[in-house]
Structure formats: structure tokens, C-alpha cells
CSV table of C-alpha atoms in Angstrom, one decimal:
chain,number,residue,atom,x,y,z
A,1,MET,CA,34.1,202.4,143.9
A,2,THR,CA,36.3,202.3,140.9
A,3,SER,CA,40.0,202.8,140.8
A,4,PHE,CA,42.1,205.8,141.2
A,5,PRO,CA,42.4,207.7,137.9
A,6,MET,CA,44.9,206.2,135.4
A,7,PHE,CA,47.2,209.3,135.1
A,8,SER,CA,49.4,207.2,132.8
A,9,ASP,CA,46.6,207.4,130.1
A,10,ARG,CA,47.8,209.9,127.6
A,11,MET,CA,44.5,210.1,125.8
A,12,ARG,CA,42.7,211.2,129.0
A,13,PHE,CA,45.7,213.1,130.4
A,14,PRO,CA,47.6,214.4,127.4
A,15,ALA,CA,50.8,216.5,127.4
A,16,PHE,CA,50.5,220.2,126.5
A,17,ALA,CA,51.6,219.7,122.9
A,18,GLU,CA,49.0,217.0,122.5
A,19,CYS,CA,46.1,219.3,123.4
A,20,PRO,CA,44.1,220.7,120.5
A,21,VAL,CA,44.5,224.3,119.2
A,22,LEU,CA,41.8,226.7,120.3
A,23,ASP,CA,40.2,227.0,116.7
A,24,SER,CA,40.3,223.3,115.8
A,25,PRO,CA,37.0,221.3,115.6
A,26,PRO,CA,35.9,219.3,118.6
A,27,GLU,CA,37.0,215.7,118.9
A,28,PRO,CA,34.5,213.3,117.5
A,29,THR,CA,34.5,211.0,120.6
A,30,GLY,CA,33.5,213.8,122.9
A,31,ALA,CA,35.4,212.1,125.7
A,32,SER,CA,36.6,214.3,128.5
A,33,TYR,CA,40.4,215.0,128.7
A,34,TYR,CA,42.4,216.8,131.3
A,35,LEU,CA,45.7,218.8,131.0
A,36,LEU,CA,47.7,218.4,134.2
A,37,GLY,CA,50.5,220.7,135.0
A,38,ALA,CA,52.8,221.0,138.0
A,39,ILE,CA,53.1,224.6,139.2
A,40,ALA,CA,56.6,225.8,138.6
A,41,GLU,CA,56.2,229.6,139.0
A,42,ASN,CA,53.7,232.3,139.5
A,43,MET,CA,54.3,234.9,136.8
A,44,THR,CA,51.3,237.2,137.5
A,45,VAL,CA,52.0,240.8,136.7
A,46,SER,CA,48.5,242.0,135.6
A,47,ALA,CA,44.9,241.4,136.5
A,48,SER,CA,45.1,238.0,134.9
A,49,PRO,CA,46.8,235.3,137.1
A,50,THR,CA,49.4,233.6,135.0
A,51,PHE,CA,51.5,230.4,136.0
A,52,ILE,CA,54.3,228.5,134.4
A,53,LEU,CA,53.4,224.8,134.6
A,54,LYS,CA,55.3,221.7,133.6
A,55,ASP,CA,53.3,218.9,131.9
A,56,ARG,CA,53.7,215.2,132.0
A,57,ASP,CA,56.7,215.3,129.7
A,58,ASN,CA,58.3,218.1,131.9
A,59,VAL,CA,57.7,220.6,129.2
A,60,SER,CA,56.9,224.2,130.4
A,61,PHE,CA,53.8,226.1,129.3
A,62,ALA,CA,51.9,229.2,130.5
A,63,LEU,CA,48.4,229.0,132.0
A,64,THR,CA,46.5,232.3,132.3
A,65,LEU,CA,43.3,232.4,134.3
A,66,ARG,CA,40.4,234.6,133.1
A,67,ILE,CA,38.5,236.2,135.9
A,68,PRO,CA,34.9,237.2,135.3
A,69,PRO,CA,34.9,240.9,134.5
A,70,ASP,CA,32.6,241.9,137.4
A,71,GLU,CA,35.0,240.1,139.9
A,72,ILE,CA,38.2,241.8,138.8
A,73,LYS,CA,39.9,244.1,141.4
A,74,GLU,CA,42.2,246.2,139.2
A,75,ASP,CA,44.1,247.6,142.1
A,76,LEU,CA,45.2,244.0,143.3
A,77,PRO,CA,47.7,241.7,141.6
A,78,GLY,CA,46.0,238.9,139.7
A,79,GLY,CA,42.8,240.8,139.8
A,80,GLY,CA,42.3,239.9,143.5
A,81,LEU,CA,41.8,236.2,142.7
A,82,ASP,CA,42.7,234.1,145.8
A,83,VAL,CA,45.5,231.9,144.5
A,84,ARG,CA,46.8,230.6,147.8
A,85,GLY,CA,45.9,227.1,146.7
A,86,PHE,CA,48.3,227.4,143.7
A,87,LYS,CA,51.4,226.3,145.5
A,88,LYS,CA,54.7,225.4,143.7
A,89,GLY,CA,54.7,221.6,143.0
A,90,PHE,CA,50.9,221.2,143.2
A,91,THR,CA,49.1,219.9,140.2
A,92,VAL,CA,46.7,222.1,138.2
A,93,VAL,CA,43.9,220.4,136.3
A,94,VAL,CA,42.3,222.0,133.2
A,95,GLU,CA,39.5,220.0,131.7
A,96,GLY,CA,39.3,220.2,127.9
A,97,ALA,CA,42.4,222.6,127.6
A,98,ARG,CA,43.1,224.1,124.2
A,99,ARG,CA,46.2,225.9,123.1
A,100,SER,CA,46.0,229.6,122.1
A,101,GLY,CA,48.7,231.6,120.3
A,102,VAL,CA,50.0,228.6,118.3
A,103,LYS,CA,52.0,229.9,115.3
A,104,GLU,CA,55.3,229.7,113.4
A,105,GLY,CA,56.9,227.2,115.8
A,106,LYS,CA,55.4,228.6,119.0
A,107,ALA,CA,53.7,226.1,121.2
A,108,GLY,CA,51.2,228.6,122.6
A,109,PHE,CA,49.6,228.8,126.0
A,110,VAL,CA,46.4,227.9,127.7
A,111,VAL,CA,43.7,230.3,128.8
A,112,ALA,CA,41.0,229.1,131.2
A,113,PRO,CA,38.2,230.6,133.2
A,114,SER,CA,39.4,230.9,136.8
A,115,GLY,CA,36.5,228.9,138.2
A,116,SER,CA,37.1,225.8,135.9
A,117,VAL,CA,40.7,225.2,137.0
A,118,LYS,CA,41.2,222.7,139.9
A,119,ILE,CA,44.1,222.0,142.1
A,120,ILE,CA,45.4,218.6,143.5
A,121,PRO,CA,47.8,219.1,146.5
A,122,ALA,CA,50.3,216.8,145.1
A,123,SER,CA,53.0,216.6,142.4
A,124,LEU,CA,52.5,214.9,139.1
A,125,GLN,CA,55.1,212.3,140.2
A,126,THR,CA,53.1,211.5,143.3
A,127,LEU,CA,49.9,211.1,141.2
A,128,HIS,CA,51.7,208.6,138.9
A,129,GLU,CA,53.0,206.7,142.0
A,130,MET,CA,49.5,206.6,143.5
A,131,THR,CA,48.1,205.3,140.2
A,132,ASP,CA,50.6,202.4,140.4
A,133,THR,CA,49.7,201.6,144.0
A,134,ARG,CA,46.0,201.9,143.5
A,135,ASP,CA,45.7,200.1,140.2
A,136,GLU,CA,43.3,197.5,141.5
A,137,ASP,CA,39.6,198.0,140.7
A,138,LEU,CA,37.3,197.8,143.7
A,139,LYS,CA,34.1,197.0,141.7
A,140,GLY,CA,33.0,194.3,144.1
A,141,THR,CA,31.5,194.4,147.6
A,142,ILE,CA,34.6,192.8,149.2
A,143,ILE,CA,37.4,195.4,150.0
A,144,SER,CA,40.5,195.5,152.3
A,145,CYS,CA,41.2,197.5,155.3
A,146,GLN,CA,43.9,200.0,154.6
A,147,ALA,CA,45.8,199.3,157.8
A,148,CYS,CA,45.6,195.5,158.3
A,149,SER,CA,44.5,194.3,154.8
A,150,THR,CA,41.6,192.2,156.2
A,151,GLN,CA,39.0,191.7,153.5
A,152,LYS,CA,35.4,192.4,154.5
A,153,SER,CA,32.2,193.7,153.1
A,154,LYS,CA,31.9,197.4,152.7
A,155,ASP,CA,29.1,197.3,155.2
A,156,ASP,CA,31.4,195.8,157.8
A,157,LEU,CA,34.0,198.5,157.4
A,158,LEU,CA,34.3,202.2,158.3
A,159,VAL,CA,35.0,204.6,155.5
A,160,CYS,CA,37.3,207.6,155.9
A,161,THR,CA,35.0,210.6,156.3
A,162,GLY,CA,37.6,212.9,154.6
A,163,CYS,CA,38.2,211.2,151.2
A,164,ARG,CA,35.6,208.5,151.3
A,165,CYS,CA,38.0,206.3,149.3
A,166,VAL,CA,39.7,204.2,152.1
A,167,TRP,CA,38.2,201.8,154.6
A,168,TYR,CA,39.1,200.5,158.0
A,169,CYS,CA,38.1,197.7,160.4
A,170,ASN,CA,37.8,200.0,163.4
A,171,LYS,CA,39.2,203.1,165.0
A,172,GLU,CA,42.5,201.4,165.8
A,173,CYS,CA,43.0,200.5,162.2
A,174,GLN,CA,42.1,204.1,161.2
A,175,THR,CA,44.9,205.4,163.5
A,176,VAL,CA,47.4,202.9,162.1
A,177,GLY,CA,46.3,203.9,158.5
A,178,TRP,CA,46.6,207.6,159.2
A,179,LYS,CA,49.9,207.6,161.1
A,180,GLU,CA,51.8,204.6,159.7
A,181,LYS,CA,50.3,203.7,156.4
A,182,GLY,CA,50.5,207.1,154.8
A,183,HIS,CA,46.8,208.1,154.7
A,184,LYS,CA,47.5,211.4,156.4
A,185,LYS,CA,49.4,212.5,153.3
A,186,ASP,CA,47.0,210.8,150.8
A,187,CYS,CA,43.7,211.9,152.2
A,188,LYS,CA,43.6,215.4,150.8
A,189,ILE,CA,44.9,214.1,147.4
A,190,LEU,CA,42.2,211.4,147.2
A,191,LYS,CA,39.5,213.9,148.2
A,192,ALA,CA,40.6,216.4,145.5
A,193,CYS,CA,40.6,213.6,142.9
A,194,ARG,CA,37.2,212.5,144.1
A,195,GLU,CA,35.8,216.1,143.5
A,196,ILE,CA,37.3,216.4,140.1
A,197,PHE,CA,37.1,213.0,138.5
A,198,PRO,CA,33.7,211.3,138.3
A,199,GLU,CA,35.0,207.7,138.5
A,200,VAL,CA,36.5,208.1,142.0
A,201,GLN,CA,33.5,207.6,144.4
């Protein structure tokens, strides 16, 4: 397993203003980047779900989701897209985001296919705090129990079946980790990150 994503990395996780404009040529490196935005408000008034997000610099921008035409339900707000996971304060992840509508001092907005946008059930602040606490790289075969910090081989520990990112000595340590060490809160966040970012295994 490698470390938790370094959300402090501005190249990989740029602010809205640092994302390229829609018509600009692709970056020569071809490296993936992700625009992160905390959901501040649902502004949907048409068949295109629209949210106001705040980026890493606390700058507001609009994100509009494009639903495939054959899936739009004109008689329902937001085209009928299920946006229950888009909760205020949660973090939206848009891979390779590009700014549209940039002109004469206007910062623009982001349009993304509805199926390409992911949600992490945590605030940007929580993600940055988790980056700080999980900054160690677990490349080796010796890791620590999340509850008691005993170091063992991965083969001698139990892995959390929810996120597959945390290990325990036994069921007792798993209970302590869940109830007392904060894994109850972190498990869904780690699982979402594991599904979005390839380095979280």
C-alpha cells in the first residue's frame, strides 16, 4: 500500500483558477490532475444539476453536470439525476477539469459529464488533516495495527474489509480502532479515496 493522496500537492490538486481553459492544448506531461471542491450550495434550476463549490483557496466556482441526453427526465429537477450524495460540505472530485466561459475578467465555470464526477464524504479540511496524519509511506511488508500500534507483517494482521487501508491485530483491536481511534469516521473517506485514486490500495 502506498500513502494517502497528498492533497497538499497543487500540481495534482490545483485550485480552480489553476485549471486549464477548455480550448487550451493538453499538458505535455499527461499527468492526471483533480479539481477538488467543497459543496457550498445546490443551484440546480434546470435539467443540468449545478453546484457552487469552494476550491482549496476557498474561491467559489460553479460546476454543472451534463447528463447523457437519453437519461434526462425533463419533468424532474436536475434532469432526474440522483444527487443525494452531493451533500453540503462533502468534496467533489473532477478529474482533468477545464474551465469554460473564461473571458474579460470572468473566471468561468466547470462542466463535467455526470458519471465522471466523484464524491468524497468529507470536507477539504478533513482531507488535508488526513494527509498530514497519514503521510508515512507503507511500502514495506511491516505495518502497524491502527489500534495498538504493534508492528507486524501484513500477513499477521486483519485488514478492514470496508476500506482495505487499515490493519488490526485482532477483533478486539478492530473494535478499539472503530470506536476509539476514529476509524468509524475515516472508513468511508478512505474507501472513497481508494476507489478514485489509483495509489490508495
